[in-house]
Coordinates of C-alpha atoms and ligand atoms in Angstrom, one line a residue:
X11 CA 16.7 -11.0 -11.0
X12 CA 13.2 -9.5 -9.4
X13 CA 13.6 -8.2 -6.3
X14 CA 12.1 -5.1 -4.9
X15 CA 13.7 -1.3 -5.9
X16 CA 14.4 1.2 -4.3
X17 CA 15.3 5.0 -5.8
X18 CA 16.0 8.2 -4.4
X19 CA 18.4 11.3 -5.7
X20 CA 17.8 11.9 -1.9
X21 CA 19.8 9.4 0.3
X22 CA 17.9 10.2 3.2
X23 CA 14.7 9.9 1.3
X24 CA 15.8 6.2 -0.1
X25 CA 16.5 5.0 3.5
X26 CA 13.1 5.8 4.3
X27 CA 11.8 4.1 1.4
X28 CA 13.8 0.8 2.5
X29 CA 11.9 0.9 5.8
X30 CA 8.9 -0.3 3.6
X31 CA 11.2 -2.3 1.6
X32 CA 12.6 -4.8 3.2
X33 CA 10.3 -6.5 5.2
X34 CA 8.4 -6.8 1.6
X35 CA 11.4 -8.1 -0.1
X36 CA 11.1 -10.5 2.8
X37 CA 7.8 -11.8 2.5
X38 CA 8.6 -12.2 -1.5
X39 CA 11.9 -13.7 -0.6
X40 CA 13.8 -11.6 -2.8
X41 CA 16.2 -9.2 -2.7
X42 CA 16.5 -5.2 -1.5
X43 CA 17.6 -3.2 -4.8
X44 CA 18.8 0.2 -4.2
X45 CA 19.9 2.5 -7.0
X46 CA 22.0 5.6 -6.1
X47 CA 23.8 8.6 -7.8
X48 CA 26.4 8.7 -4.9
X49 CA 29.3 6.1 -4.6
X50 CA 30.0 7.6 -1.3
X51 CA 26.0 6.4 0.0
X52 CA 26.3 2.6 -0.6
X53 CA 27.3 1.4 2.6
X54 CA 24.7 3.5 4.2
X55 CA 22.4 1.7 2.0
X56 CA 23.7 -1.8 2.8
X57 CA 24.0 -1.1 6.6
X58 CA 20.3 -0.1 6.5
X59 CA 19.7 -3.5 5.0
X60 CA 20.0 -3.1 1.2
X61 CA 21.4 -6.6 -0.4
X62 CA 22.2 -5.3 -3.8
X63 CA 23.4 -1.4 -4.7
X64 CA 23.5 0.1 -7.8
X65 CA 25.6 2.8 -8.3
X66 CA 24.5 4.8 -11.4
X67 CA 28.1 6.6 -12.7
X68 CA 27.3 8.9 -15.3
X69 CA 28.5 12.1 -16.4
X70 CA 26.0 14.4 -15.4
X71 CA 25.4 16.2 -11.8
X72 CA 22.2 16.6 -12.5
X73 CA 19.8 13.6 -10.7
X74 CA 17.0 14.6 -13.9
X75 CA 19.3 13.6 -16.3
X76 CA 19.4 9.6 -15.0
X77 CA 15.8 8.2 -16.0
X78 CA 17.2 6.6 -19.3
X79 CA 20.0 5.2 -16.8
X80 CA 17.4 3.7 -14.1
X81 CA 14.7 3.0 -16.7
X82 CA 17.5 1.0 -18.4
X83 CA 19.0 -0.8 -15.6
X84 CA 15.2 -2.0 -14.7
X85 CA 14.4 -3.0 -17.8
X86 CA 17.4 -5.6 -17.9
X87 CA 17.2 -6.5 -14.5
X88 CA 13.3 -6.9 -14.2
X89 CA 12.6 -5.8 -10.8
X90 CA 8.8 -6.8 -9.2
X91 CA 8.4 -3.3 -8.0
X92 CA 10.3 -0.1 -8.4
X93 CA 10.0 2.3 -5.4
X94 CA 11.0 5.7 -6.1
X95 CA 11.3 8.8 -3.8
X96 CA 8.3 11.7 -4.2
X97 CA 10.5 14.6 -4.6
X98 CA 9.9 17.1 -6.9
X99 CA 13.0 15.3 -8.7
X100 CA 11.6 12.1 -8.4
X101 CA 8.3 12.6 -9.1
X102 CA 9.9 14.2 -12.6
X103 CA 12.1 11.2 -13.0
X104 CA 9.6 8.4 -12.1
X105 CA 7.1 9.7 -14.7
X106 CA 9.8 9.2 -17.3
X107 CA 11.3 6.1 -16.4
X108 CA 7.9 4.7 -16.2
X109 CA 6.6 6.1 -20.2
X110 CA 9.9 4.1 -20.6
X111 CA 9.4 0.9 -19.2
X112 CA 5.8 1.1 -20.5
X113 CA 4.3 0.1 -17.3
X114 CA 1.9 2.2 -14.7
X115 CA 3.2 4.4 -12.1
X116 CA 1.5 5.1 -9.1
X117 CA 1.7 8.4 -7.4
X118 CA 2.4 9.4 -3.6
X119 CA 1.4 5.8 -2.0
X120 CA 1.1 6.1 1.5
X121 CA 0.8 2.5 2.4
X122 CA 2.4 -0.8 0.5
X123 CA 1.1 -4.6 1.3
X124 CA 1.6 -8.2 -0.4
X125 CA -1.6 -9.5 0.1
X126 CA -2.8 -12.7 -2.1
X127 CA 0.8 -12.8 -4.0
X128 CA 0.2 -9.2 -5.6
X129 CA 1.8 -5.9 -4.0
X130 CA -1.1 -3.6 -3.3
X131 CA -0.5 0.1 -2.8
X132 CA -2.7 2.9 -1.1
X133 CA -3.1 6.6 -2.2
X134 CA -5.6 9.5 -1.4
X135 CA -7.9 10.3 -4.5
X136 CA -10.2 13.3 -4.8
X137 CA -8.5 15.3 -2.4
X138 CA -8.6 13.0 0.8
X139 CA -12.2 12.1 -0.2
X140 CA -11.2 8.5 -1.0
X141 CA -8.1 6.1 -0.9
X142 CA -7.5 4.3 -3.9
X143 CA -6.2 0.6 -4.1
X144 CA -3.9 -0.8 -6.8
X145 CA -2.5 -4.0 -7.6
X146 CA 1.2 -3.5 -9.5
X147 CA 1.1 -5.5 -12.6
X148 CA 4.6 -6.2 -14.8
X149 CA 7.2 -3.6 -13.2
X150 CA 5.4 -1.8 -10.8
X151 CA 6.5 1.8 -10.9
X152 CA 5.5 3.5 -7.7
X153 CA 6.5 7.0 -6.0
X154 CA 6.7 7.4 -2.1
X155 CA 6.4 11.0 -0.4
X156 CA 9.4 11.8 1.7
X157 CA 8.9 10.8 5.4
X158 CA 6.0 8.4 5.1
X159 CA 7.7 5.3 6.5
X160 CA 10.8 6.5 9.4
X161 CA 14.4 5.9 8.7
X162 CA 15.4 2.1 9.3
X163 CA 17.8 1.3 11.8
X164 CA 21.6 0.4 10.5
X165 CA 24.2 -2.7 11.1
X166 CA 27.1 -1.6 10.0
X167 CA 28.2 -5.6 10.7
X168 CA 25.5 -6.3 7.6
X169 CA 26.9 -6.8 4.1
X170 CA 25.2 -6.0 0.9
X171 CA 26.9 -5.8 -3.2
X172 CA 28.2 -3.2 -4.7
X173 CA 28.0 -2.9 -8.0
X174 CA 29.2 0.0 -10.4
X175 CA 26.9 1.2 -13.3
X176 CA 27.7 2.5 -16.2
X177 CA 24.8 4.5 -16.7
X178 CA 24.1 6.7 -19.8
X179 CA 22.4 10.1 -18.9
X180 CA 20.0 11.9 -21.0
X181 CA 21.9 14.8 -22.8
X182 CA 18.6 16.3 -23.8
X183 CA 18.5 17.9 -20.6
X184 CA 20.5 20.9 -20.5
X185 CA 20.5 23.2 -17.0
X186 CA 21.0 26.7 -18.0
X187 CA 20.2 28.4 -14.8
X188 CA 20.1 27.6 -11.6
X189 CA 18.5 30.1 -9.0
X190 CA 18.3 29.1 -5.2
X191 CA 15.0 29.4 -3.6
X192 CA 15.1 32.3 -1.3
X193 CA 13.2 30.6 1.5
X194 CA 10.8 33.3 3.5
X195 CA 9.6 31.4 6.1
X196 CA 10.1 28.5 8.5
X197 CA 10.5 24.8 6.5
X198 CA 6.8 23.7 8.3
X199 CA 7.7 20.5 6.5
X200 CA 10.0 19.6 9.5
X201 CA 8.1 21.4 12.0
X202 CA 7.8 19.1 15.3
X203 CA 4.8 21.1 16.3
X204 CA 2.8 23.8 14.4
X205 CA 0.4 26.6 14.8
X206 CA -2.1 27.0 12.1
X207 CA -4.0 30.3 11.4
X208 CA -6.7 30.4 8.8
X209 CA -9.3 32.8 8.3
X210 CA -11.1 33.1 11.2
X211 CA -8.9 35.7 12.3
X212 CA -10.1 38.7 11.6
X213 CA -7.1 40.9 10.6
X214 CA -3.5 40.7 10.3
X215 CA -2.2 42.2 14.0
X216 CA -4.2 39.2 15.1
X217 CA -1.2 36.8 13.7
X218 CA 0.3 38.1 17.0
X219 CA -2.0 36.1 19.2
X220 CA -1.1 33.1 17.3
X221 CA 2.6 33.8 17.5
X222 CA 2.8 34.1 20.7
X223 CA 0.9 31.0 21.5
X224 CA 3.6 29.9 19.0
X225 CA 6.4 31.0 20.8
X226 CA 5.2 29.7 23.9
X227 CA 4.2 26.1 22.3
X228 CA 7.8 26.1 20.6
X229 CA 5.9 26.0 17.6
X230 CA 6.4 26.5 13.7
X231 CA 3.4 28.9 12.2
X232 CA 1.3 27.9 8.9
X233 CA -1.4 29.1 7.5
X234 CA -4.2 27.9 5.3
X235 CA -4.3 28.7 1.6
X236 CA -6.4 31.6 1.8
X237 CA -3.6 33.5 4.3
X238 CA -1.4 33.1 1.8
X239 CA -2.6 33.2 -1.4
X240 CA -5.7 35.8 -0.7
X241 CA -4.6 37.8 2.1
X242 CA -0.8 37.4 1.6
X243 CA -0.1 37.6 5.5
X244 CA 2.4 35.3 5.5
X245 CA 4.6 33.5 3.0
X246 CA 3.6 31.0 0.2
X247 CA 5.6 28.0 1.3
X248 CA 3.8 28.2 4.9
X249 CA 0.2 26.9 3.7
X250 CA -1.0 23.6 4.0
X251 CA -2.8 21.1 2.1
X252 CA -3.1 19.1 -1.1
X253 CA -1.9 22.5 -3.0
X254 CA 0.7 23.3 -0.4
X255 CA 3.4 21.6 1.9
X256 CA 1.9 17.9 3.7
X257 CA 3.2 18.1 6.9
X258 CA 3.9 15.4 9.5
X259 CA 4.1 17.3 13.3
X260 CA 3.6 16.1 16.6
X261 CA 1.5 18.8 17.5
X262 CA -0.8 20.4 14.7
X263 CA -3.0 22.9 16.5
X264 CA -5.1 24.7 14.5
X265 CA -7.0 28.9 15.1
X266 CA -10.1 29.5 12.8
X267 CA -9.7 26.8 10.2
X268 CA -12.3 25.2 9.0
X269 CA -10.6 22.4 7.6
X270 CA -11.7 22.1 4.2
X271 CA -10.8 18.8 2.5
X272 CA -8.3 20.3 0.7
X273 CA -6.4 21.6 4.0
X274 CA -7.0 18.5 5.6
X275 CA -5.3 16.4 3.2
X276 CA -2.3 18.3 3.7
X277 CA -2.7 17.6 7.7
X278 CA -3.5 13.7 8.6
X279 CA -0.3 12.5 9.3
X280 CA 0.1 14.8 11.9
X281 CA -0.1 13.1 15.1
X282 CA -2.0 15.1 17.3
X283 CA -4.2 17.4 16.0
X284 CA -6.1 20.4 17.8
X285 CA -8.5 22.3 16.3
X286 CA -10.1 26.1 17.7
X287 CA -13.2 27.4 16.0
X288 CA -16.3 28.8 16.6
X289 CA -18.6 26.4 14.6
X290 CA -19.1 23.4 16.2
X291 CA -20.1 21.9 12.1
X292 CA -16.9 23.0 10.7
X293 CA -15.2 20.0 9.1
X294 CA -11.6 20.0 11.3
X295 CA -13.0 18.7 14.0
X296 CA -14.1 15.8 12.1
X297 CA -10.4 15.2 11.6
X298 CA -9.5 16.7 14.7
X299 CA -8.0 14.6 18.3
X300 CA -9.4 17.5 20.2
X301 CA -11.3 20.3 19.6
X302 CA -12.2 23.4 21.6
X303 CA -15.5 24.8 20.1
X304 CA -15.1 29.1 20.5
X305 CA -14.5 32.0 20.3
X306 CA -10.3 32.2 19.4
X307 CA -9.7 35.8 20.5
X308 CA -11.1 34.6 23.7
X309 CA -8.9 31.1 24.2
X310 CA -5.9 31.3 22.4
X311 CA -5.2 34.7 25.1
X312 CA -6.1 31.5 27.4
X313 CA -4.1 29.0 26.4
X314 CA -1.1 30.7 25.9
X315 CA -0.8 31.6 29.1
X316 CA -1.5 28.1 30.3
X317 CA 1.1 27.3 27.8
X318 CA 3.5 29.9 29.7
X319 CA 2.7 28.5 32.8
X320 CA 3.7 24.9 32.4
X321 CA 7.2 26.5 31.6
Ligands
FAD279 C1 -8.2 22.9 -6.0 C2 -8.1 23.5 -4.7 C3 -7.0 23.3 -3.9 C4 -6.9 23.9 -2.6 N1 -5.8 23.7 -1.9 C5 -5.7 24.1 -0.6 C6 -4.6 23.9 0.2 O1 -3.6 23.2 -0.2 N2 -4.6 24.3 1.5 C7 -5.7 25.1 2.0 O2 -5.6 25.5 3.2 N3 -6.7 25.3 1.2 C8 -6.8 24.9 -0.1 N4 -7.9 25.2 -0.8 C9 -8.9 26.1 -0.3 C10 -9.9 25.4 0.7 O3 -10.9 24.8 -0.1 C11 -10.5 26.4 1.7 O4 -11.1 27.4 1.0 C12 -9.5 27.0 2.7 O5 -8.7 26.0 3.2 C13 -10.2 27.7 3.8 O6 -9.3 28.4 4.6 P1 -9.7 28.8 6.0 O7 -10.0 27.6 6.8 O8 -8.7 29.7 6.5 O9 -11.0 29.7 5.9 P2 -12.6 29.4 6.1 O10 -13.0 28.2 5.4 O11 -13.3 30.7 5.8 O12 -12.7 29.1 7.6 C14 -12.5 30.0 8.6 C15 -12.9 29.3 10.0 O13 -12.8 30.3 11.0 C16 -13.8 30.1 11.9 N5 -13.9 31.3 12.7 C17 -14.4 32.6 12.3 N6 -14.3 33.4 13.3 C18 -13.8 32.8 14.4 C19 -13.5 33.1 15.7 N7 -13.6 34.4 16.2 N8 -13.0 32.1 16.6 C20 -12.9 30.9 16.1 N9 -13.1 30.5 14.9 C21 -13.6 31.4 14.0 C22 -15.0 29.8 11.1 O14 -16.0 29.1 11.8 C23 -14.4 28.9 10.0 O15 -14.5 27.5 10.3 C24 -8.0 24.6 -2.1 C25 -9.1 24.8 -2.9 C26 -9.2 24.3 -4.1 C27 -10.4 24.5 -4.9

């Protein structure tokens, strides 16, 4: 049947993937695919524009367990491309269904085209140092980070199938524990505006200058990996970059980071982006929208109280 595929355990996450999807399904004039878990989600899915919906019904609550299900339902139905969320789920997931369909998967695109009849796809190699372009060959198996592409707008007047799967889950997978993740900070992920320290503070009663520019701004804090992992002021989950949480703010403003490639991969989706350091070289302010070139214990005093004063 073709048509272009979308897949997310996250229903949220698939929407945003459709944003990207249909106005490719468009120029390919075929059809917008999306496979779901959740019964209950398929009119979401045709009100955001989805023609077809697949609704995987298997036995098992666990999303991990339905690669043999999607890789099986692809294979018969022969999509052009299969889209699938970047969770850590789906990352899990679209590794396997790929190994089963035999074809190549590529990981965390950032930016999909049809250009010369062949979907192309974009992804950051070596860090941020480069962007790699593909060209999907056979089915196209390709994973999407969360929040690249907005949600879509929905018409609830639209009309789309729905079409119950039977879908065999892989009973291979057994769960035997599940423990929550006690959460110790702020979810920076879906911060609207962040403060970043890194080490150019000089000790850890300093974290109150940025927290109170912070509090002023509104602001989430974050930290690069060397707060977190070397000096352990403040929790895992808060640093940024390629080995931490990519975040997507409004307002990234950053105190004393140098802005290392590895940070800034983590950081260029942000919208604005503010860098304070002291060395007019250091590498942020290559990435930087503005940049104020000092001393920090000297302006971030300063620009919180500017900050107040707006109030
Ligand atoms: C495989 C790998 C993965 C990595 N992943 C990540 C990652 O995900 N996230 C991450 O953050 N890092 C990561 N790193 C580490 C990264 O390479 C850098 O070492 C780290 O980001 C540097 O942190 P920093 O900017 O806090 O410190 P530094 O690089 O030491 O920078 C401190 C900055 O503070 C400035 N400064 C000092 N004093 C003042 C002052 N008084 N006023 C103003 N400015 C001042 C300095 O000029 C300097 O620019 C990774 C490294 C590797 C090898």
């Amino acid at each position: 049947m073709a048509g272009i595929w979308i897949y997310s355990e996250d229903t949220v996450v698939a929407q945003q993937l459709m944003t990207m999807g249909r106005p490719l399904a468009d120029q390919l004039g075929q059809p917008l695919c999306v496979m779901t878990i959740y019964e209950q989600d398929a009119p979401e899915f045709v009100a955001a524009g989805a023609n077809k919906v697949f609704v995987l019904k298997g036995n098992s609550a666990w999303p991990e367990s339905y690669a043999p299900a999607v890789a099986a339902l692809a294979a018969k139905e022969s999509p052009t491309a299969l889209f699938i969320g970047a969770t850590l789920r789906g990352k899990d997931l679209a590794a396997k269904v790929a190994a089963r369909l035999k074809t190549g998967l590529v990981t965390d695109a950032f930016a999909i085209r049809f250009e010369n009849g062949e979907i192309e796809t974009d992804r950051v190699m070596y860090g941020g140092l480069a962007i790699c372009t593909e060209i999907l060959q056979g089915i196209g198996v390709v994973t999407i980070p969360p929040r690249t592409f907005e949600m879509p707008n929905k018409d609830t007047s639209l009309t789309g199938d729905i079409v119950l799967v039977d879908a065999g889950v892989d009973s291979t997978m057994v769960v035997g524990n599940v423990c929550p993740i006690v959460r110790l900070g702020a979810d920076i992920t879906k911060a609207e505006r962040l403060v970043c320290v890194g080490r150019g503070l000089g000790k850890q009663e300093d974290m109150k200058l940025a927290q109170e520019l912070a509090a002023g701004l509104g602001a989430e804090i974050g930290c690069t990996r060397s707060i977190a992992e070397d000096y352990h002021w403040l929790p895992n989950e808060t640093y940024i970059g390629l080995s931490g949480q990519k975040v997507k703010p409004v307002l990234y403003l950053s105190i004393g980071v140098s802005g290392q490639v590895q940070h800034v991969a983590g950081i260029r989706d942000s919208k604005i982006i503010v860098a304070i350091d002291s060395n007019e070289n250091a590498p942020i302010f290559a990435a930087a929208d503005y940049g104020i070139v000092g001393d920090l214990y000297q302006i971030v005093p300063l620009l919180t109280e500017a900050v107040k004063n707006q109030r």
